[in-house]
């Protein structure tokens, strides 16, 4: 029996943080043997917020290296750069014709990003979820491993697949979300009520995978904590819950065990141990990351694009036939 196909991607913007890792990429690594995996570097999504061209070029390579250094095996998974396959933009246009303004206006990420970039509320930012639907539907994707914040976009991809199928006949697989329970929403270290974000104004919000281990330790020690000093997993202690989740994701220990280990000890001890865990993780990651050359990833992306194009071209032929533009 053939394996189920999964598709996911990360934007090459700023630096990847531990939230991206726990919410998305760690999940990809864990399931790569079980599924037929396609992972993209979604550069066309990234430009919906202005990127300096020289930074973007670097960030595309950095994300691809990050996938590898975190444990994605390129022999098992297809890795490619979104803009190398023109069918993404092409299918996006076709899906635009069945997507409704109202459903896009409701998207939380669009509302958040327009609020934080009022000077650049561009059409691409609005259309972002339709391009994401095209990414997914082009590859007959059955499941999409992402963090919690992408759930709404996935629902749109499902709705568009269903709508297209009912208008033009069975064409797209309706993809299932694959969102883990734990680690799917890592909160900011400086504000446990908002998700950790690469574009947060303060770097004390996140731990980037490329932060120096010393810097990262400092960030953990400075992370806000809740009142009281007892270590427990309690929704009334959102800052501590977040740190416990990070601890659990890094150590593989279940949260109740960690709580037990620190019973009777204060936040200080806990944070110190957590900062060591984070630092060790970063040292190991960065060693692998630095050992990968630009040439190596470039070559991998060229090969990946070739394979991705084959699948995407075939799907586009089918779509064109179905909607009546192939004579
Ligand atoms: P992005 O950086 O927006 O391209 O996100 C890449 C992946 O990381 C997506 O699957 C997101 O859902 C996930 N992600 C982003 N921020 C977080 C967070 N704070 N906690 C968990 N997952 C996240
Ligand atoms: N929108 C996703 C994010 O911000 C990235 C993305 C683009 C994606 N296309 C995708 C994720 C397709 C999964 C599948 O995280």
mmCIF file of N, CA and C and ligand atoms in Angstrom, residues 8-13 16-25 28 42 109 113 128 145-150 183-188 195-198, ligand 1:
data_model
loop_
_atom_site.group_PDB
_atom_site.id
_atom_site.type_symbol
_atom_site.label_atom_id
_atom_site.label_comp_id
_atom_site.label_asym_id
_atom_site.label_seq_id
_atom_site.Cartn_x
_atom_site.Cartn_y
_atom_site.Cartn_z
ATOM 1 N N UNK A 8 4.172 20.319 3.850
ATOM 2 C CA UNK A 8 4.204 21.484 4.735
ATOM 3 C C UNK A 8 5.327 22.418 4.300
ATOM 4 N N UNK A 9 5.382 23.577 4.935
ATOM 5 C CA UNK A 9 6.420 24.540 4.567
ATOM 6 C C UNK A 9 6.609 25.603 5.638
ATOM 7 N N UNK A 10 7.756 26.256 5.558
ATOM 8 C CA UNK A 10 8.052 27.381 6.455
ATOM 9 C C UNK A 10 8.529 28.539 5.579
ATOM 10 N N UNK A 11 8.181 29.751 5.967
ATOM 11 C CA UNK A 11 8.603 30.923 5.200
ATOM 12 C C UNK A 11 10.056 31.280 5.519
ATOM 13 N N UNK A 12 10.826 31.632 4.496
ATOM 14 C CA UNK A 12 12.214 32.049 4.750
ATOM 15 C C UNK A 12 12.293 33.514 5.193
ATOM 16 N N UNK A 13 11.780 33.756 6.386
ATOM 17 C CA UNK A 13 11.814 35.123 6.918
ATOM 18 C C UNK A 13 12.507 35.078 8.270
ATOM 19 N N UNK A 16 14.354 31.085 12.191
ATOM 20 C CA UNK A 16 13.422 30.097 12.731
ATOM 21 C C UNK A 16 13.598 30.031 14.244
ATOM 22 N N UNK A 17 12.496 29.910 14.966
ATOM 23 C CA UNK A 17 12.605 29.835 16.434
ATOM 24 C C UNK A 17 12.138 28.463 16.940
ATOM 25 N N UNK A 18 12.278 28.269 18.250
ATOM 26 C CA UNK A 18 11.934 26.944 18.783
ATOM 27 C C UNK A 18 10.436 26.644 18.647
ATOM 28 N N UNK A 19 9.601 27.689 18.547
ATOM 29 C CA UNK A 19 8.165 27.468 18.318
ATOM 30 C C UNK A 19 7.929 26.809 16.965
ATOM 31 N N UNK A 20 8.646 27.280 15.940
ATOM 32 C CA UNK A 20 8.526 26.663 14.612
ATOM 33 C C UNK A 20 8.977 25.203 14.680
ATOM 34 N N UNK A 21 10.022 24.984 15.447
ATOM 35 C CA UNK A 21 10.540 23.622 15.560
ATOM 36 C C UNK A 21 9.528 22.707 16.263
ATOM 37 N N UNK A 22 9.100 23.095 17.450
ATOM 38 C CA UNK A 22 8.183 22.220 18.201
ATOM 39 C C UNK A 22 6.824 22.102 17.517
ATOM 40 N N UNK A 23 6.336 23.223 16.953
ATOM 41 C CA UNK A 23 4.995 23.219 16.363
ATOM 42 C C UNK A 23 4.947 22.504 15.023
ATOM 43 N N UNK A 24 6.030 22.589 14.265
ATOM 44 C CA UNK A 24 5.965 22.049 12.908
ATOM 45 C C UNK A 24 7.081 21.049 12.607
ATOM 46 N N UNK A 25 8.319 21.535 12.512
ATOM 47 C CA UNK A 25 9.382 20.693 11.936
ATOM 48 C C UNK A 25 9.669 19.429 12.756
ATOM 49 N N UNK A 28 7.471 16.880 11.607
ATOM 50 C CA UNK A 28 7.850 16.344 10.288
ATOM 51 C C UNK A 28 8.913 15.267 10.480
ATOM 52 N N UNK A 42 8.746 28.238 1.489
ATOM 53 C CA UNK A 42 7.680 28.995 0.813
ATOM 54 C C UNK A 42 8.049 30.477 0.658
ATOM 55 N N UNK A 109 -4.586 35.725 10.692
ATOM 56 C CA UNK A 109 -3.212 36.132 10.365
ATOM 57 C C UNK A 109 -3.213 37.389 9.491
ATOM 58 N N UNK A 113 -1.404 40.718 10.620
ATOM 59 C CA UNK A 113 -0.310 41.273 9.817
ATOM 60 C C UNK A 113 -0.674 42.638 9.262
ATOM 61 N N UNK A 128 -2.737 35.396 0.608
ATOM 62 C CA UNK A 128 -1.790 34.422 1.177
ATOM 63 C C UNK A 128 -2.418 33.029 1.409
ATOM 64 N N UNK A 145 1.042 18.785 8.358
ATOM 65 C CA UNK A 145 1.532 19.013 9.720
ATOM 66 C C UNK A 145 1.975 20.462 9.923
ATOM 67 N N UNK A 146 1.263 21.174 10.771
ATOM 68 C CA UNK A 146 1.570 22.592 11.052
ATOM 69 C C UNK A 146 1.274 22.903 12.512
ATOM 70 N N UNK A 147 1.620 24.123 12.917
ATOM 71 C CA UNK A 147 1.262 24.603 14.250
ATOM 72 C C UNK A 147 -0.191 25.088 14.265
ATOM 73 N N UNK A 148 -0.681 25.301 15.473
ATOM 74 C CA UNK A 148 -2.079 25.694 15.697
ATOM 75 C C UNK A 148 -2.512 26.916 14.886
ATOM 76 N N UNK A 149 -1.585 27.871 14.737
ATOM 77 C CA UNK A 149 -1.953 29.133 14.074
ATOM 78 C C UNK A 149 -2.347 28.958 12.611
ATOM 79 N N UNK A 150 -2.044 27.806 12.030
ATOM 80 C CA UNK A 150 -2.360 27.602 10.610
ATOM 81 C C UNK A 150 -3.680 26.871 10.378
ATOM 82 N N UNK A 183 2.956 21.485 22.206
ATOM 83 C CA UNK A 183 4.005 22.146 21.436
ATOM 84 C C UNK A 183 3.485 22.832 20.185
ATOM 85 N N UNK A 184 2.148 22.736 19.964
ATOM 86 C CA UNK A 184 1.613 23.300 18.721
ATOM 87 C C UNK A 184 1.448 24.810 18.833
ATOM 88 N N UNK A 185 1.604 25.320 20.057
ATOM 89 C CA UNK A 185 1.465 26.766 20.231
ATOM 90 C C UNK A 185 2.385 27.228 21.363
ATOM 91 N N UNK A 186 3.615 27.538 20.999
ATOM 92 C CA UNK A 186 4.592 28.017 21.975
ATOM 93 C C UNK A 186 4.390 29.523 22.116
ATOM 94 N N UNK A 187 4.348 29.983 23.350
ATOM 95 C CA UNK A 187 4.040 31.393 23.584
ATOM 96 C C UNK A 187 5.329 32.218 23.739
ATOM 97 N N UNK A 188 5.179 33.532 23.636
ATOM 98 C CA UNK A 188 6.333 34.412 23.760
ATOM 99 C C UNK A 188 6.930 34.325 25.158
ATOM 100 N N UNK A 195 1.517 34.254 20.852
ATOM 101 C CA UNK A 195 2.404 33.177 20.386
ATOM 102 C C UNK A 195 3.822 33.704 20.119
ATOM 103 N N UNK A 196 4.781 32.828 20.318
ATOM 104 C CA UNK A 196 6.171 33.172 20.001
ATOM 105 C C UNK A 196 6.227 33.493 18.517
ATOM 106 N N UNK A 197 6.880 34.606 18.179
ATOM 107 C CA UNK A 197 6.876 35.017 16.774
ATOM 108 C C UNK A 197 8.226 35.585 16.357
ATOM 109 N N UNK A 198 8.642 35.202 15.120
ATOM 110 C CA UNK A 198 9.919 35.679 14.585
ATOM 111 C C UNK A 198 9.923 37.180 14.413
HETATM 112 P P1 LIG B 1 6.002 30.469 9.715
HETATM 113 O O1 LIG B 1 7.168 30.945 10.427
HETATM 114 O O2 LIG B 1 4.822 31.376 9.841
HETATM 115 O O3 LIG B 1 6.293 30.077 8.294
HETATM 116 O O4 LIG B 1 5.570 29.134 10.466
HETATM 117 C C1 LIG B 1 6.161 27.890 10.242
HETATM 118 C C2 LIG B 1 5.490 26.797 11.050
HETATM 119 O O5 LIG B 1 5.712 27.019 12.453
HETATM 120 C C3 LIG B 1 3.962 26.725 10.891
HETATM 121 O O6 LIG B 1 3.571 25.361 10.832
HETATM 122 C C4 LIG B 1 3.439 27.383 12.126
HETATM 123 O O7 LIG B 1 2.158 26.901 12.496
HETATM 124 C C5 LIG B 1 4.480 27.003 13.163
HETATM 125 N N1 LIG B 1 4.570 27.993 14.257
HETATM 126 C C6 LIG B 1 4.837 29.323 14.126
HETATM 127 N N2 LIG B 1 4.853 29.927 15.338
HETATM 128 C C7 LIG B 1 4.604 28.949 16.263
HETATM 129 C C8 LIG B 1 4.509 28.945 17.695
HETATM 130 N N3 LIG B 1 4.670 30.037 18.412
HETATM 131 N N4 LIG B 1 4.240 27.755 18.296
HETATM 132 C C9 LIG B 1 4.086 26.620 17.565
HETATM 133 N N5 LIG B 1 4.167 26.565 16.220
HETATM 134 C C10 LIG B 1 4.427 27.711 15.566
#
